[in-house]
Short mmCIF file of C-alpha atoms in Angstrom, two decimals:
data_model
loop_
_atom_site.label_atom_id
_atom_site.label_comp_id
_atom_site.label_asym_id
_atom_site.label_seq_id
_atom_site.Cartn_x
_atom_site.Cartn_y
_atom_site.Cartn_z
CA UNK A 1 10.29 14.13 -76.32
CA UNK A 2 6.68 14.77 -75.23
CA UNK A 3 6.20 16.89 -78.37
CA UNK A 4 7.43 13.99 -80.53
CA UNK A 5 5.10 11.55 -78.72
CA UNK A 6 2.17 13.82 -79.58
CA UNK A 7 3.20 13.85 -83.24
CA UNK A 8 3.50 10.06 -83.28
CA UNK A 9 0.14 9.64 -81.56
CA UNK A 10 -1.60 12.07 -83.92
CA UNK A 11 -0.09 10.50 -87.03
CA UNK A 12 -1.03 6.99 -85.88
CA UNK A 13 -4.59 8.21 -85.33
CA UNK A 14 -4.73 9.70 -88.82
CA UNK A 15 -3.28 6.54 -90.34
CA UNK A 16 -5.99 4.55 -88.53
CA UNK A 17 -8.67 6.80 -90.01
CA UNK A 18 -7.18 6.45 -93.48
CA UNK A 19 -7.00 2.67 -93.17
CA UNK A 20 -10.58 2.66 -91.85
CA UNK A 21 -11.60 4.62 -94.93
CA UNK A 22 -9.71 2.26 -97.23
CA UNK A 23 -11.36 -0.79 -95.66
CA UNK A 24 -14.76 0.90 -95.59
CA UNK A 25 -14.54 1.79 -99.27
CA UNK A 26 -13.40 -1.72 -100.16
CA UNK A 27 -16.32 -3.16 -98.20
CA UNK A 28 -18.73 -0.73 -99.85
CA UNK A 29 -17.41 -1.64 -103.32
CA UNK A 30 -18.16 -5.30 -102.58
CA UNK A 31 -21.64 -4.43 -101.31
CA UNK A 32 -22.98 -2.25 -104.11
CA UNK A 33 -24.14 -3.59 -107.44
CA UNK A 34 -23.89 -0.13 -109.05
CA UNK A 35 -20.81 -0.22 -111.30
CA UNK A 36 -20.26 3.55 -111.15
CA UNK A 37 -20.32 3.49 -107.34
CA UNK A 38 -18.11 0.41 -107.25
CA UNK A 39 -15.48 2.24 -109.32
CA UNK A 40 -15.77 5.38 -107.21
CA UNK A 41 -15.38 3.38 -103.99
CA UNK A 42 -12.35 1.50 -105.31
CA UNK A 43 -10.68 4.75 -106.39
CA UNK A 44 -11.19 6.24 -102.93
CA UNK A 45 -9.90 3.05 -101.30
CA UNK A 46 -6.67 3.35 -103.30
CA UNK A 47 -6.43 7.05 -102.45
CA UNK A 48 -6.76 6.34 -98.72
CA UNK A 49 -4.06 3.68 -98.94
CA UNK A 50 -1.70 6.14 -100.64
CA UNK A 51 -2.47 8.80 -98.04
CA UNK A 52 -1.71 6.33 -95.24
CA UNK A 53 1.62 5.42 -96.86
CA UNK A 54 2.55 9.10 -97.09
CA UNK A 55 1.80 9.61 -93.39
CA UNK A 56 3.72 6.44 -92.45
CA UNK A 57 6.82 8.03 -93.96
CA UNK A 58 6.41 11.04 -91.65
CA UNK A 59 5.65 8.77 -88.72
CA UNK A 60 8.91 6.90 -89.31
CA UNK A 61 10.81 10.20 -89.50
CA UNK A 62 9.60 10.90 -85.97
CA UNK A 63 10.62 7.47 -84.72
CA UNK A 64 7.20 5.85 -84.80
CA UNK A 65 5.82 2.95 -86.76
CA UNK A 66 2.37 1.86 -87.77
CA UNK A 67 1.48 -1.79 -87.87
CA UNK A 68 -2.13 -0.95 -88.70
CA UNK A 69 -3.08 -1.90 -92.24
CA UNK A 70 -6.77 -2.50 -91.69
CA UNK A 71 -8.12 0.39 -89.62
CA UNK A 72 -9.15 0.80 -86.03
CA UNK A 73 -12.16 -0.01 -83.92
CA UNK A 74 -14.25 2.92 -85.19
CA UNK A 75 -13.71 1.81 -88.78
CA UNK A 76 -14.61 -1.74 -87.87
CA UNK A 77 -17.85 -0.45 -86.36
CA UNK A 78 -18.63 1.52 -89.54
CA UNK A 79 -17.91 -1.54 -91.69
CA UNK A 80 -20.06 -3.68 -89.41
CA UNK A 81 -22.86 -1.13 -89.71
CA UNK A 82 -22.59 -1.32 -93.49
CA UNK A 83 -22.73 -5.13 -93.31
CA UNK A 84 -25.81 -5.04 -91.05
CA UNK A 85 -27.57 -2.51 -93.30
CA UNK A 86 -26.73 -4.68 -96.29
CA UNK A 87 -28.47 -7.66 -94.73
CA UNK A 88 -31.62 -5.68 -93.96
CA UNK A 89 -31.84 -3.38 -96.93
CA UNK A 90 -30.88 -5.56 -99.87
CA UNK A 91 -27.71 -3.61 -100.62
CA UNK A 92 -29.32 -0.20 -100.39
CA UNK A 93 -26.77 2.22 -101.85
CA UNK A 94 -28.21 5.20 -99.99
CA UNK A 95 -27.49 3.55 -96.64
CA UNK A 96 -23.93 2.79 -97.73
CA UNK A 97 -23.41 6.37 -98.89
CA UNK A 98 -24.80 7.73 -95.60
CA UNK A 99 -22.38 5.55 -93.63
CA UNK A 100 -19.49 6.74 -95.79
CA UNK A 101 -20.49 10.37 -95.24
CA UNK A 102 -20.33 9.80 -91.48
CA UNK A 103 -16.88 8.24 -91.75
CA UNK A 104 -15.55 11.00 -94.00
CA UNK A 105 -16.89 13.73 -91.70
CA UNK A 106 -15.09 12.08 -88.76
CA UNK A 107 -11.86 11.88 -90.78
CA UNK A 108 -12.08 15.55 -91.73
CA UNK A 109 -12.58 16.48 -88.09
CA UNK A 110 -9.51 14.46 -87.07
CA UNK A 111 -7.38 16.01 -89.82
CA UNK A 112 -8.52 19.53 -88.96
CA UNK A 113 -7.54 19.00 -85.33
CA UNK A 114 -3.99 18.16 -86.43
CA UNK A 115 -3.86 21.00 -88.97
CA UNK A 116 -5.03 23.45 -86.29
CA UNK A 117 -1.99 22.48 -84.24
CA UNK A 118 0.70 23.75 -86.65
CA UNK A 119 3.45 23.96 -84.05
CA UNK A 120 3.21 20.21 -83.57
CA UNK A 121 2.73 19.28 -87.22
CA UNK A 122 4.81 21.98 -88.93
CA UNK A 123 6.88 19.57 -91.01
CA UNK A 124 3.84 17.87 -92.55
CA UNK A 125 0.99 20.39 -92.29
CA UNK A 126 1.04 20.92 -96.08
CA UNK A 127 0.64 17.17 -96.58
CA UNK A 128 -2.25 17.08 -94.10
CA UNK A 129 -3.94 20.00 -95.86
CA UNK A 130 -3.59 18.31 -99.25
CA UNK A 131 -4.99 15.06 -97.89
CA UNK A 132 -7.95 16.67 -96.11
CA UNK A 133 -8.73 18.51 -99.35
CA UNK A 134 -8.87 15.14 -101.10
CA UNK A 135 -11.14 13.76 -98.38
CA UNK A 136 -13.43 16.80 -98.66
CA UNK A 137 -13.60 16.33 -102.44
CA UNK A 138 -14.49 12.65 -101.94
CA UNK A 139 -17.18 13.61 -99.44
CA UNK A 140 -18.58 16.12 -101.92
CA UNK A 141 -18.75 13.45 -104.62
CA UNK A 142 -20.39 10.97 -102.23
CA UNK A 143 -22.96 13.57 -101.17
CA UNK A 144 -23.66 14.49 -104.80
CA UNK A 145 -24.15 10.86 -105.77
CA UNK A 146 -26.40 10.32 -102.75
CA UNK A 147 -28.54 13.34 -103.70
CA UNK A 148 -28.90 12.09 -107.28
CA UNK A 149 -29.87 8.69 -105.94
CA UNK A 150 -32.55 10.20 -103.71
CA UNK A 151 -33.99 12.16 -106.64
CA UNK A 152 -34.18 9.08 -108.86
CA UNK A 153 -35.83 7.08 -106.08
CA UNK A 154 -38.52 9.73 -105.53
#
């Protein structure tokens, strides 16, 4: 039973991170005026929502449920930071991208912790690995866009 409680707790934490990411990307898409970034952010928001739904299925298989559709406190703090930066920087895309990088790095760390505990997450470790790969790819795209933005602003 304790093993199952750990699985439920870990999955809920990952779902929170995914919902935080979804909400953060939605917020970022509303903040930027760059149409390419807006599309990128919306695509990643949808991806995070799908990832959360996939993990909810596994959570339910272990007897847990997630009533979190909008992220946790950490995500709210990231979104608040984006909102504050928006007010002071006139929608500076670089600041938004930096905040997203921070959030994605935290998500990757959380996923890796679960993946590195395969005895607990054996029945869904492949799913976690696929999802963290998607998050890493998103982070790479965000970093690449941010680098291009810095070069054009120089």
